[in-house]
Coordinates of C-alpha atoms in Angstrom, one line a residue:
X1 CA 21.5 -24.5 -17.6
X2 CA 22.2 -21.5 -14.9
X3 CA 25.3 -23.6 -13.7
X4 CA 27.4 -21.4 -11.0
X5 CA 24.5 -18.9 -10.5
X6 CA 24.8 -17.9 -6.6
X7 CA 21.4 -16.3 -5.6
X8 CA 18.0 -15.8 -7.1
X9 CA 18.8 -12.5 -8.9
X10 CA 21.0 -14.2 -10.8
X11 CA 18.9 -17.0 -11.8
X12 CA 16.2 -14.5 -12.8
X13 CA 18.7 -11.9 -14.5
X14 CA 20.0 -14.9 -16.8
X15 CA 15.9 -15.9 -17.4
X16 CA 15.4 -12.6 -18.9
X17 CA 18.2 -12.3 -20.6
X18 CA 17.8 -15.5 -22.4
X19 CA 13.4 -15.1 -23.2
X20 CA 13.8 -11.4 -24.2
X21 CA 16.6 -12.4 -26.4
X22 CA 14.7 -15.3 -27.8
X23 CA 12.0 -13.0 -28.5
X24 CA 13.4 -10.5 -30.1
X25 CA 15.4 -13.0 -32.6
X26 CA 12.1 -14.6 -33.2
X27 CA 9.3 -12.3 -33.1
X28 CA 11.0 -8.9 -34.3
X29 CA 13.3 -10.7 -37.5
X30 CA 10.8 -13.3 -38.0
X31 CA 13.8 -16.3 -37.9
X32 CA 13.7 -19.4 -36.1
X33 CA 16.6 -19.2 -32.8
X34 CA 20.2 -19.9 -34.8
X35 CA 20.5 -22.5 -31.6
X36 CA 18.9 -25.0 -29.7
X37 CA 19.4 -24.3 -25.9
X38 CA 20.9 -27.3 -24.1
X39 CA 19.4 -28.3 -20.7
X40 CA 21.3 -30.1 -18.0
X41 CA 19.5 -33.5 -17.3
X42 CA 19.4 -32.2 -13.7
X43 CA 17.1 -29.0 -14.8
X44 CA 15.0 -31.5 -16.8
X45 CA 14.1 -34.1 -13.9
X46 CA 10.2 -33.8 -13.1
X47 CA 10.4 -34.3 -9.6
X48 CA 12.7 -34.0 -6.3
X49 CA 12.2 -35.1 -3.3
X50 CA 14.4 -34.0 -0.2
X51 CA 15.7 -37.0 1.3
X52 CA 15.6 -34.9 4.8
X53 CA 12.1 -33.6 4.6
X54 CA 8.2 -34.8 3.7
X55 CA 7.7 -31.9 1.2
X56 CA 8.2 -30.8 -2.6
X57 CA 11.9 -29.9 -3.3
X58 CA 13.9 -28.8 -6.2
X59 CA 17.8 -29.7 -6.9
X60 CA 20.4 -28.7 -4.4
X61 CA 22.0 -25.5 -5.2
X62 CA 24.5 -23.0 -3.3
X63 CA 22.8 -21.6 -0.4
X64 CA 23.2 -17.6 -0.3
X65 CA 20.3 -15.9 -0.7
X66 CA 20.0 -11.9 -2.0
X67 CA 16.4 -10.6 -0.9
X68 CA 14.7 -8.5 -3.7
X69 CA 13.3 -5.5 -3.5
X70 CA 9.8 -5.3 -3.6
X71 CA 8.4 -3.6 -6.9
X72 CA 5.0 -2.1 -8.4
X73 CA 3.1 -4.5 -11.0
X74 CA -0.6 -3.2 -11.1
X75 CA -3.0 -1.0 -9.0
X76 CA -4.5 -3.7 -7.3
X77 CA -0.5 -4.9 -6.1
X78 CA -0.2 -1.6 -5.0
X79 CA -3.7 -1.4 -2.8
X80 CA -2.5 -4.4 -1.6
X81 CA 0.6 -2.9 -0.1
X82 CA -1.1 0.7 1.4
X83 CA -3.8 -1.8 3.3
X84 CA -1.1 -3.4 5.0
X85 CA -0.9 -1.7 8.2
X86 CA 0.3 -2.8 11.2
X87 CA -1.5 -3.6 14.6
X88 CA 0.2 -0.5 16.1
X89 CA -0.5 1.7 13.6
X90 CA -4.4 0.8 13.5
X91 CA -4.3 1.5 17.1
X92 CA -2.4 4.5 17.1
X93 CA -5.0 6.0 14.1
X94 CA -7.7 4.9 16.5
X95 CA -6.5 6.7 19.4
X96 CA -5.7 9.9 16.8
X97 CA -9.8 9.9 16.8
X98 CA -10.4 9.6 20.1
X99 CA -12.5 6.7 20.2
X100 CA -13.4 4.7 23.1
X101 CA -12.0 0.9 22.6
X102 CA -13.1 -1.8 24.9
X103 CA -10.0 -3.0 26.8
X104 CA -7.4 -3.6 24.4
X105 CA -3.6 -3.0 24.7
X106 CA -2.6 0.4 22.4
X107 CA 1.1 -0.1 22.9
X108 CA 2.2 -3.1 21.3
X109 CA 5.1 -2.5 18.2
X110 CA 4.2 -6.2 17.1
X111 CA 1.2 -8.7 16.3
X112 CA -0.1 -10.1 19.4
X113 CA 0.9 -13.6 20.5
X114 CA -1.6 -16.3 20.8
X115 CA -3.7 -15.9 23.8
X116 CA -6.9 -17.0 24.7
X117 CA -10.0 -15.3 23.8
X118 CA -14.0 -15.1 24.0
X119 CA -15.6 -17.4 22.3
X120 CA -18.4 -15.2 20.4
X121 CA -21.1 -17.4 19.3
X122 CA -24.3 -16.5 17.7
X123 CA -27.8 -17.3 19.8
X124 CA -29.4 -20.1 18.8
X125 CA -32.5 -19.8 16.8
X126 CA -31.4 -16.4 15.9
X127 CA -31.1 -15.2 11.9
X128 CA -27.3 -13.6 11.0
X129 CA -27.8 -9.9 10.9
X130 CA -26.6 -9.3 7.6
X131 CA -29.9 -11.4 6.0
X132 CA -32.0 -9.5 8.2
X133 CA -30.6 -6.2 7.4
X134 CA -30.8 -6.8 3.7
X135 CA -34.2 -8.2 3.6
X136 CA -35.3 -4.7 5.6
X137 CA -33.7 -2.5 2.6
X138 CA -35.2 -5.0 -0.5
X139 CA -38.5 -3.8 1.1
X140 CA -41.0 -2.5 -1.3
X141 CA -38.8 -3.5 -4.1
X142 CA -39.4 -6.9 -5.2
X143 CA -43.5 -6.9 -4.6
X144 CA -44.6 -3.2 -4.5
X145 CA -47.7 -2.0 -2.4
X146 CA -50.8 -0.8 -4.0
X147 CA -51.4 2.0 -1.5
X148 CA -50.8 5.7 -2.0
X149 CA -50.1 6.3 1.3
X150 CA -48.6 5.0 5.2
X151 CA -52.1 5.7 6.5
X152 CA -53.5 3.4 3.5
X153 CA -51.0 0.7 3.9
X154 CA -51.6 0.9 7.0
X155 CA -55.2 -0.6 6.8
X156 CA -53.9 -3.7 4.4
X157 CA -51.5 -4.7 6.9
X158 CA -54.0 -4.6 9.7
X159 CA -56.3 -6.6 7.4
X160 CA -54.4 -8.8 7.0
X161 CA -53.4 -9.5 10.5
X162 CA -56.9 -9.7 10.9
X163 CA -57.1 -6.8 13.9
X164 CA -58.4 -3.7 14.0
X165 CA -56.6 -0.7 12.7
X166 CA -56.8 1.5 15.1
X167 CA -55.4 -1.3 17.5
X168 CA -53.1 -1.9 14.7
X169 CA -51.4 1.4 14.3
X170 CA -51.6 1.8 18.3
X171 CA -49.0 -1.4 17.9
X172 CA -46.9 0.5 14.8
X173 CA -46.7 3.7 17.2
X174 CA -45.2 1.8 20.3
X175 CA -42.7 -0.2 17.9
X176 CA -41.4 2.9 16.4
X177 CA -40.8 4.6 19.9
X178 CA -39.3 0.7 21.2
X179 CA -37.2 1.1 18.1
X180 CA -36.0 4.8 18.3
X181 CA -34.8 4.1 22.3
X182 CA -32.6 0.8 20.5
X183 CA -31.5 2.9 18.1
X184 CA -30.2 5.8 20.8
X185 CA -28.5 2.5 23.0
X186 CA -27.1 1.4 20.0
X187 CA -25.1 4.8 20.2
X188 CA -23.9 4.6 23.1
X189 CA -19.5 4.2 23.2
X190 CA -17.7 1.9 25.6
X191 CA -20.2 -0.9 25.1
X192 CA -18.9 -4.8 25.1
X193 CA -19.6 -6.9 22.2
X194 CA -22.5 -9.0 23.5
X195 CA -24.1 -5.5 23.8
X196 CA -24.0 -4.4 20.7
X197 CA -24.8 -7.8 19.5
X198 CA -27.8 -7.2 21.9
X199 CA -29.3 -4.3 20.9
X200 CA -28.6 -5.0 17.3
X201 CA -30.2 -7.4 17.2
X202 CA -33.5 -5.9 18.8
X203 CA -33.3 -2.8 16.1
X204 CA -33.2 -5.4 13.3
X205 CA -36.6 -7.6 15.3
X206 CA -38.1 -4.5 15.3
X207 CA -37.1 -2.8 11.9
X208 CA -38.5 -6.3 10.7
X209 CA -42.1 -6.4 12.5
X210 CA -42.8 -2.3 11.4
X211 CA -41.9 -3.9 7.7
X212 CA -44.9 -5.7 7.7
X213 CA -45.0 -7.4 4.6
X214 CA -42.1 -5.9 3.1
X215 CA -44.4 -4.1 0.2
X216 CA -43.5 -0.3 1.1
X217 CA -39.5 0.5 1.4
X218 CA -38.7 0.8 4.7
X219 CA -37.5 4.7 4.9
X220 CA -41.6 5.5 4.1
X221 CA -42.4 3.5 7.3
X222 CA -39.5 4.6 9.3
X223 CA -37.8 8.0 8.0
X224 CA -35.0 8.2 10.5
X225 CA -33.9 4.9 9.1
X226 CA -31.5 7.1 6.5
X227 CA -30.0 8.5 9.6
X228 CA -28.7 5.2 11.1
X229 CA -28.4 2.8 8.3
X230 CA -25.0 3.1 7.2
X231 CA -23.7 2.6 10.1
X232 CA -26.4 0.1 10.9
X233 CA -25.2 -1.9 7.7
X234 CA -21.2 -1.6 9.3
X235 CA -22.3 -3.2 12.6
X236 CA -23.9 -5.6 11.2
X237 CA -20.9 -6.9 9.5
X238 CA -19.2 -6.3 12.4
X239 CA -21.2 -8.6 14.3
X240 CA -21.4 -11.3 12.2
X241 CA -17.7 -11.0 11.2
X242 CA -17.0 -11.8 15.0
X243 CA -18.9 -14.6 14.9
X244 CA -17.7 -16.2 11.8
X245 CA -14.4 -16.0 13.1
X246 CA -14.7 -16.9 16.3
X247 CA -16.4 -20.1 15.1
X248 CA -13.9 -20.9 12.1
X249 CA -10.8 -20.9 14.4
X250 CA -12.5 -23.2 16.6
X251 CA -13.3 -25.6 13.3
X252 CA -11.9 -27.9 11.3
X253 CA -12.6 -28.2 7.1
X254 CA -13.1 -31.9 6.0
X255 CA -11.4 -33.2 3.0
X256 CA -13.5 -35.7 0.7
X257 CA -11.3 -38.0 -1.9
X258 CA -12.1 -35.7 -4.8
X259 CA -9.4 -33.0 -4.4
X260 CA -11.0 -30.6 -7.4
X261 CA -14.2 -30.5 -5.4
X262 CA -12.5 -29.9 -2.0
X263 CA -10.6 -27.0 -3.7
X264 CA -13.6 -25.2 -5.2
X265 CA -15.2 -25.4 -1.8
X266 CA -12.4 -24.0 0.2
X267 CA -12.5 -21.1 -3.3
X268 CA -16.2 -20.4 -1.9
X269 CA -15.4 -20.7 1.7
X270 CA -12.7 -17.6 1.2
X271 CA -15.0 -15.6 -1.4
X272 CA -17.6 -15.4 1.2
X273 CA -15.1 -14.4 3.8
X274 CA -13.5 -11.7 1.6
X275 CA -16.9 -10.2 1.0
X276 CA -17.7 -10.4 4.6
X277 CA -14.9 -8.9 6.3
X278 CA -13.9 -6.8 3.9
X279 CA -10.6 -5.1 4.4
X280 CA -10.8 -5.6 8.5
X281 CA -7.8 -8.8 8.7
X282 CA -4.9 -7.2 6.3
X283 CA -5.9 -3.9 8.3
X284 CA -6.2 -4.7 11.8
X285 CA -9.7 -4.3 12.4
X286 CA -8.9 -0.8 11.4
X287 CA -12.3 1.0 10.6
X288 CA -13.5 -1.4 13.4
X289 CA -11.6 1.1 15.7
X290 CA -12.6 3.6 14.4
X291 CA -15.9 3.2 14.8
X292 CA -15.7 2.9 18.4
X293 CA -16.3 -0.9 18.2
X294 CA -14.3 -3.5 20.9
X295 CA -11.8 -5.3 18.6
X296 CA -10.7 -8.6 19.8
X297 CA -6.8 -8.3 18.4
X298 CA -6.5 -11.8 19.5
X299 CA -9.4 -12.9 17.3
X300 CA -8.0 -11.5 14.2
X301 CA -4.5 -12.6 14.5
X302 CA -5.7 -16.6 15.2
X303 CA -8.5 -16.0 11.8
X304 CA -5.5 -15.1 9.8
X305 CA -3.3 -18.1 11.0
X306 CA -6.1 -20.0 10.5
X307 CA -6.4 -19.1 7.3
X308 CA -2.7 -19.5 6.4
X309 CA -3.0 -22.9 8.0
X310 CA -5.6 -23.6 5.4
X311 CA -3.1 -23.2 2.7
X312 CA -0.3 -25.1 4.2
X313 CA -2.9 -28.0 4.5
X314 CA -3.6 -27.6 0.9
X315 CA 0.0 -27.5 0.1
X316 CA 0.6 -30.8 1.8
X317 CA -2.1 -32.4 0.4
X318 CA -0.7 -31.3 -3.4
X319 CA 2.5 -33.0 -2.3
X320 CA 0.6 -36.3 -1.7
X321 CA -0.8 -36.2 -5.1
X322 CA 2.4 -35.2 -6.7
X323 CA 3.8 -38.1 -5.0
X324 CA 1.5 -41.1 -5.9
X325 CA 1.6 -39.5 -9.5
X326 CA 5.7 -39.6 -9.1
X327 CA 4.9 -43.9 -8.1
X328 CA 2.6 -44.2 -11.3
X329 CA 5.3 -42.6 -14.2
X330 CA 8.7 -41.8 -15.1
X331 CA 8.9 -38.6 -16.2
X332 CA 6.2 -35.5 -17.6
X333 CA 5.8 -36.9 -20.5
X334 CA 4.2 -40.4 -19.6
X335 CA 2.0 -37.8 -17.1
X336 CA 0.5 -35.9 -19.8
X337 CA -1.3 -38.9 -21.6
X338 CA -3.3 -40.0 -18.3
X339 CA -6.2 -38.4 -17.2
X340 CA -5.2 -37.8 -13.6
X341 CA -2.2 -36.3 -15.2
X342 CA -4.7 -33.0 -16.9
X343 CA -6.8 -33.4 -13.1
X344 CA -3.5 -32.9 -11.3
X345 CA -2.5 -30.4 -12.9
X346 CA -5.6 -28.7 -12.6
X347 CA -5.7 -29.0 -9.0
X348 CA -2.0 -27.5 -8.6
X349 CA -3.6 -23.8 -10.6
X350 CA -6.1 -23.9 -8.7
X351 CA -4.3 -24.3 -5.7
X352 CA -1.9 -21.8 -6.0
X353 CA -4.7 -19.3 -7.3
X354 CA -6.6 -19.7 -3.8
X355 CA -3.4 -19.9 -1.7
X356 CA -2.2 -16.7 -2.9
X357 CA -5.6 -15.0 -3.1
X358 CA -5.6 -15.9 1.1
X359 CA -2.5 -14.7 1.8
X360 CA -3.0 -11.6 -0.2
X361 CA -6.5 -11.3 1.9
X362 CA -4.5 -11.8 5.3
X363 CA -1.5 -10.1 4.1
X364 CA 1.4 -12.1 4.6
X365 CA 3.5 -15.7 4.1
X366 CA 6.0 -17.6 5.0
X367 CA 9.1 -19.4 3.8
X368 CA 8.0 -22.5 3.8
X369 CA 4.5 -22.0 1.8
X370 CA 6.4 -19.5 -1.0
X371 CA 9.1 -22.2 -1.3
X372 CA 6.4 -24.8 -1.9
X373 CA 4.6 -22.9 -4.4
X374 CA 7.5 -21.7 -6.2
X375 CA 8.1 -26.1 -7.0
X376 CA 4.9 -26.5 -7.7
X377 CA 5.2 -23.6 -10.0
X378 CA 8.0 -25.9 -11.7
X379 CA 5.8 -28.8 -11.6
X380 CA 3.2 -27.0 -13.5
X381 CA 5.2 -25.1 -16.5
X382 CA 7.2 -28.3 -17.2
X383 CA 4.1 -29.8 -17.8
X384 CA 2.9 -27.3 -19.8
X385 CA 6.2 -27.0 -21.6
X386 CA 5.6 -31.0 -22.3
X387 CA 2.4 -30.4 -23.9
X388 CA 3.6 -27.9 -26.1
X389 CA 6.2 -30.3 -26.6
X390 CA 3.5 -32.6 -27.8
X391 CA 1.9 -30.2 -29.8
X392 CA 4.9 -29.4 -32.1
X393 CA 5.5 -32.9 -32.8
X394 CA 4.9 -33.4 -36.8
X395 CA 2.4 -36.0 -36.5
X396 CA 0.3 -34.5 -34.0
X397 CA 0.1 -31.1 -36.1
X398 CA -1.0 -33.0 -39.1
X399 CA -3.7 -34.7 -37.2
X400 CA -5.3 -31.5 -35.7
X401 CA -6.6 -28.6 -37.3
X402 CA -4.7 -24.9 -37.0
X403 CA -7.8 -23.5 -35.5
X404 CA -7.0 -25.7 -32.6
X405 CA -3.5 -25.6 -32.0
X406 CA -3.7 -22.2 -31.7
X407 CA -6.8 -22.4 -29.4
X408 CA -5.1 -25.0 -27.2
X409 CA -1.9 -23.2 -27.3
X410 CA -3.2 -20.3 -26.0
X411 CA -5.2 -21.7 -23.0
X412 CA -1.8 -23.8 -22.4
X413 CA 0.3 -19.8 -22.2
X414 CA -3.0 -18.3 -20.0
X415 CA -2.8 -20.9 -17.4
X416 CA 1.5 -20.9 -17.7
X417 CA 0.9 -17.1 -17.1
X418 CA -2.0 -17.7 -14.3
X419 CA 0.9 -19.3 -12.3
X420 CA 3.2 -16.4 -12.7
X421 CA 0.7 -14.3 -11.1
X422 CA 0.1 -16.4 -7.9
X423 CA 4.2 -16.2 -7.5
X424 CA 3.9 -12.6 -8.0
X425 CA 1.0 -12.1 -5.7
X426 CA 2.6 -14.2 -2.6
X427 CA 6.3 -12.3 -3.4
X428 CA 4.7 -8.9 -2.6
X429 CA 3.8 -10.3 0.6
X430 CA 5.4 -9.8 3.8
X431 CA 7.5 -12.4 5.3
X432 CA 6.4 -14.6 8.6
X433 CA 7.6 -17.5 10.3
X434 CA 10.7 -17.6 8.9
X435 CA 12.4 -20.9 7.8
X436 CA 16.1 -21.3 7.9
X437 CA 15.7 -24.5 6.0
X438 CA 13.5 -22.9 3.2
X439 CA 15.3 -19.5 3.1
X440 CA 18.1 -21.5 1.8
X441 CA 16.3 -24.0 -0.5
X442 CA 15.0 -21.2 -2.3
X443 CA 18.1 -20.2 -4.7
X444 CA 17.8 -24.1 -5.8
X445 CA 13.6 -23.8 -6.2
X446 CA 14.2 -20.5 -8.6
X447 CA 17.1 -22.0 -10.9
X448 CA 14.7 -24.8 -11.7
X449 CA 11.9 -22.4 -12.0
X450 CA 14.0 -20.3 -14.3
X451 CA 15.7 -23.1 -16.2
X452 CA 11.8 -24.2 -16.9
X453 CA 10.1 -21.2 -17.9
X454 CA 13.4 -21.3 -20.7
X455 CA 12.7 -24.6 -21.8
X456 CA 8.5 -23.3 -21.9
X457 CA 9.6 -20.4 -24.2
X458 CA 11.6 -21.9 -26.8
X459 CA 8.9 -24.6 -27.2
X460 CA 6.3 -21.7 -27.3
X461 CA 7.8 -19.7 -30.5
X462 CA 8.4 -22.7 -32.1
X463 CA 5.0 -23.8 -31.9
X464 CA 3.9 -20.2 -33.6
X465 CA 6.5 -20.2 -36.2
X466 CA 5.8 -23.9 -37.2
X467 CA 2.2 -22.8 -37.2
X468 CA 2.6 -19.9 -39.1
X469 CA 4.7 -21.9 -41.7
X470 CA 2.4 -24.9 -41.9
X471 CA -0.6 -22.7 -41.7
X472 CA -2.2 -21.7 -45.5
X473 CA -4.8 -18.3 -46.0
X474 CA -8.1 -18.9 -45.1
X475 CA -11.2 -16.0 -46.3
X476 CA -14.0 -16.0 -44.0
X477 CA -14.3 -15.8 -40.5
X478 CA -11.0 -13.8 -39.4
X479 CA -10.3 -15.5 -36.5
X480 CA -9.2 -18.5 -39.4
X481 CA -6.8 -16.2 -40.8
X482 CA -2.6 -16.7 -40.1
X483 CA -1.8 -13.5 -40.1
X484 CA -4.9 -12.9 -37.3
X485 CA -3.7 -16.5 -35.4
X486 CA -0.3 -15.2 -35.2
X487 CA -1.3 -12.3 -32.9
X488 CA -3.6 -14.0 -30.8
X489 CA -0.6 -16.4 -30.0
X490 CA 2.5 -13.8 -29.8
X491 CA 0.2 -11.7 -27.6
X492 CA -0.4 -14.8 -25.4
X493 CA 3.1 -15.4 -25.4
X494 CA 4.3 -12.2 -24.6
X495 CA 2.2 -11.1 -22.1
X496 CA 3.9 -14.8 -20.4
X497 CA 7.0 -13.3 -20.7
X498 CA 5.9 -9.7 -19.6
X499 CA 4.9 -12.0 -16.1
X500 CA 8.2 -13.4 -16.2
X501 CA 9.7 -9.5 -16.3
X502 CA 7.9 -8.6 -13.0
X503 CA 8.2 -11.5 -11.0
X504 CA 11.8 -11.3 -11.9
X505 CA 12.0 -7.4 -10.6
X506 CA 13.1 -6.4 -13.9
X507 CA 10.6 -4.6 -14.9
X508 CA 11.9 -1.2 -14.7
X509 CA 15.0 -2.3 -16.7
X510 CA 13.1 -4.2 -19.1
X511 CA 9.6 -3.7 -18.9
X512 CA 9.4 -1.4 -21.7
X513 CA 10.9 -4.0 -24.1
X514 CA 7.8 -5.9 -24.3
X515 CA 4.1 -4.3 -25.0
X516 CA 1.0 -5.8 -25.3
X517 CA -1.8 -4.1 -26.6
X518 CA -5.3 -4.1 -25.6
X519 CA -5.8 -3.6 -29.4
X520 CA -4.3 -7.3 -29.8
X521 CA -1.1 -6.3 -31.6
X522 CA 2.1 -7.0 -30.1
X523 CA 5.5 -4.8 -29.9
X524 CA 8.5 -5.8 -29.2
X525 CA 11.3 -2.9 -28.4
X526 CA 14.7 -4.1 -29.7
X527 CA 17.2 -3.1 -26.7
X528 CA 20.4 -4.9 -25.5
X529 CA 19.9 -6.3 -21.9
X530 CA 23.1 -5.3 -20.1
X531 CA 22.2 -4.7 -16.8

C-alpha cells in the first residue's frame, strides 16, 4: 500500500492521512468511502519469517531509519519520563544531601557494568519484614481489646500467659527499654546491609512480643512508635527489596505447556514486584540514597536485565506459537475459526501488555524486543481486522443479533486499541542494547503495521454503517437503540484511531481532529491534513 515510503515517519504520516480521511468522509457526511482501498498481496501475507534469523519478521523494506521525537500522551507517560533518572544523577542528588553511602562509586556518567555482587539472602526461619511490620500496625484493629486502659490490658495479657503481672509488666518494661536501644542502632549512618537487616529485624521481634495479642494498637503500648514508623515502614521495604532481588537474579521461572497460565503468573510475579520496590529500579535506588541506606548499584542494574530478560524469553516463546500456528493454516482467516487461533491471540495481548508494563517499570528497551512487538502488533490487528471481516459478511449479520455485533465489535476495537498502547508505552522508552540488524528491520515492521491498522479501519466503519443501515428502532432498554449503538461503536473506533494519532507523533498536528467524549458522544473536527 505505502510503496516507496523511506522511513517510519512516512509510513505513519500516510496512516493518518488515510484513517482521519476515512473518518471524516464516513463519520462527519455519514457516506460509505467512494473507494475501496487496494492492498498489495505483500501487505496482506499473515506471516514472515527472516530466512537469516529465528524470530518474527515483517517484509523487506528500504533500510533508513528517521528517529522520532519523543512526545506527551497522558500524565502517567509523562511520570514515566521525570522518574527516569540516571545512576549519576541519583548519586549526585545523594551526595547534594550529604548522606553517608556504604562504598559505592559516585562518579560514574553511565550504568554500571556487570560485576559481581553479595548475595543477600534472607535467614532461614525468619518472617519477611514487611508481614511483620504490617501485622504490628493491624494491631487492635481487627479484634479490639476490652480494657480501658495499658495498666488493664496489661493484666489480660499476663492472664493469659499464665504469670504474674507484676512479673509480667517487669518483662514489658525491659522490652521497651531492649526496643528503644534497637531503635537508637537502627539510627545510626554508615551501617552495612546485614546490619540493618540485623537490627531490623530485632525492632520488629520486639515490636511483636510488647503486641501481645495484637488487641490494643500498637502506638497505646509503645508511643514513640509514631516517631520511627515511617521510616521503619521504608526500611523494611528496603530490606526485603534486597532480598527479592538478590534471589530473583540468581533464579530461573519455569514454563508449564499452558502458555495463558504461564503468562498470568509472570502478570503476578511483576505486580508484586512493582508494589514492592516501588519507584527504586527506574530511579536508581534513588530515595534509597537518600535515606542513607548502602545501595548495591550492581544489584539493581542485573534485577532490571533480569527483568528485560524475562520479556525477551516471552517474546521467543510467542514466536514458537506463532510458528506451529503458521504449520497448522494458510492464512488469518483459516486461524480465526480454531480455538487455539482466539487462545493465541489472547496470549500475544497479554504479552505485550506485561512486556511493556516491565520495561516501563525498569525504564528502558531495546531494538530487538520493540521490533518484535511491533510484528506481533501486526499479527494481532490482522486478526482482528479478519474477524471484523467475518463479522460484516451478510450471512453472518443475519445470523446474529445487533445487540451483539455491536458488543463484539467493540471488545474486538478495545483490545486493537489495548495493543496500540503497549507500542506506545515501550516507544517512550529509552533505547538499550542497540541492534544494527533490528534498527534497520524496523521501517519494514511499521509499513506492515501501518498498511494493517488501514485495512482494520475500513473494515471497522463499514461494520457501523452496515449496522446502522441493517439495524431497525428498538423502545426499551436504550442500550438497544441505533442511534445509542452507533456511539458506543464510533467512540470505540475513534478513540482506536486517536491511539493511532499518538503512537504515530502526530498528535500535535492532528490530535485535535479527533475528540472523544467522556459523555460518550463523539466529534470529529473537519481539517485538511497537510503536513
Amino acid at each position: 500500500m505505502f510503496n516507496g515510503l523511506r522511513s517510519e515517519h512516512d509510513a505513519w504520516t500516510t496512516c493518518i492521512k488515510v484513517i482521519l480521511g476515512l473518518l471524516e468522509d464516513s463519520l462527519l457526511k455519514g457516506a460509505l468511502p467512494s473507494t475501496k482501498i487496494k492492498f498489495n498481496e505483500e501487505n496482506r501475507e499473515w506471516l514472515k519469517f527472516n530466512e537469516s534469523t529465528d524470530t518474527l519478521s515483517a517484509p523487506d523494506s528500504p533500510s533508513s531509519y528517521n528517529l522520532k521525537r519523543k512526545r506527551s500522551f497522558s500524565n502517567s507517560a509523562q511520570d514515566r519520563k521525570l522518574q527516569k533518572l540516571s545512576s549519576s544523577l541519583a548519586n549526585d542528588i545523594a551526595r547534594s544531601l550529604s548522606v553517608s553511602l556504604d562504598d559505592i562509586d559516585m562518579t560514574t556518567t553511565s550504568p554500571l557494568p556487570a560485576q559481581p555482587f553479595n548475595i543477600y539472602t534472607k535467614p532461614v526461619n525468619e518472617e519477611n519484614p514487611m508481614p511483620a511490620l504490617r501485622r504490628i500496625s493491624m494491631s487492635g484493629t481487627l479484634n479490639p481489646t476490652s480494657a480501658s486502659s495499658l495498666e488493664q490490658w496489661l493484666e489480660l495479657q499476663a492472664q493469659k500467659n499464665h504469670m504474674p503481672f507484676i512479673e509480667y509488666k517487669h518483662r514489658f518494661n525491659d522490652k521497651q527499654k531492649e526496643l528503644r536501644q534497637e531503635l537508637d542502632l537502627l539510627q545510626k549512618p554508615d551501617q552495612h546491609f546485614e546490619a540493618l537487616r540485623d537490627h531490623l529485624s530485632k525492632v520488629l521481634r520486639l515490636a511483636n512480643e510488647l503486641s501481645g495479642d495484637h488487641t490494643l494498637p500498637f502506638i497505646e503500648v509503645f508511643p514513640e512508635w509514631t516517631i520511627y514508623e515511617n521510616k521503619i515502614n521504608k526500611l523494611a521495604s528496603y530490606i526485603q527489596s534486597v532480598e527479592d532481588m538478590s534471589y530473583s537474579v540468581n533464579s530461573t521461572i519455569p514454563q508449564s505447556d499452558d502458555l495463558s497460565k504461564d503468562i498470568k503468573r509472570l502478570q503476578g510475579l511483576l505486580e508484586s514486584k512493582m508494589a514492592l520496590y516501588g519507584d527504586a529500579l527506574i530511579q536508581n535506588g534513588l530515595e534509597w540514597k537518600a535515606m542513607g541506606m548502602p545501595v548495591n548499584d550492581s544489584l539493581l542494574v542485573a534485577t532490571k536485565e533480569w527483568l528485560h530478560n524475562l520479556c525477551v524469553g516471552l517474546l521467543d516463546v510467542l514466536d514458537t506459537e506463532c510458528k506451529k500456528a503458521q504449520e497448522l493454516v494458510n492464512n488469518m482467516e483459516e486461524l480465526i475459526h480454531l480455538p487455539m487461533g482466539e487462545n493465541l491471540m489472547e496470549c500475544i495481548l497479554t504479552g505485550l501488555e506485561f512486556i511493556a508494563e516491565a520495561s516501563s517499570f525498569i525504564g528502558f528497551t531495546s531494538h530487538k524486543l520493540a521490533y518484535d512487538c511491533c510484528v506481533l502488533a501486526a499479527i494481532y490487528e490482522q486478526w482482528i481486522s479478519e474477524n471484523l471481516e467475518h463479522m460484516n459478511d451478510g450471512s453472518d449479520m443475519v445470523k446474529k443479533t445487533p445487540k451483539r455485533i455491536d458488543i463484539r465489535f467493540m471488545q474486538l476495537m478495545d483490545n486493537a486499541t489495548r495493543v496500540l498502547s503497549s507500542l506506545y508505552i515501550l516507544e517512550e522508552l529509552e533505547i538499550r542494547h542497540k541492534d544494527i540488524l533490528h534498527l534497520s528491520s524496523s521501517v519494514a515492521a511499521v509499513e506492515n503495521l501501518t498498511s494493517v491498522l488501514v485495512e482494520l479501519t475500513v473494515t471497522a466503519i463499514s461494520i457501523i454503517e452496515t449496522d446502522q443501515k441493517n439495524a431497525s428502532k428498538v423502545t426499551g432498554n436504550i442500550m438497544t437503540n441505533p442511534q445509542t449503538t452507533f456511539i458506543y461503536m464510533g467512540e470505540s473506533l475513534l478513540s482506536f484511531a486517536d491511539k493511532i494519532v499518538y503512537l504515530a507523533g502526530r498528535e500535535y498536528q492532528d490530535g485535535h481532529r479527533i475528540q472523544v467524549s467522556i459523555f460518550n458522544q463523539v466529534y470529529i473536527n473537519s481539517y485538511d491534513c497537510t503536513q
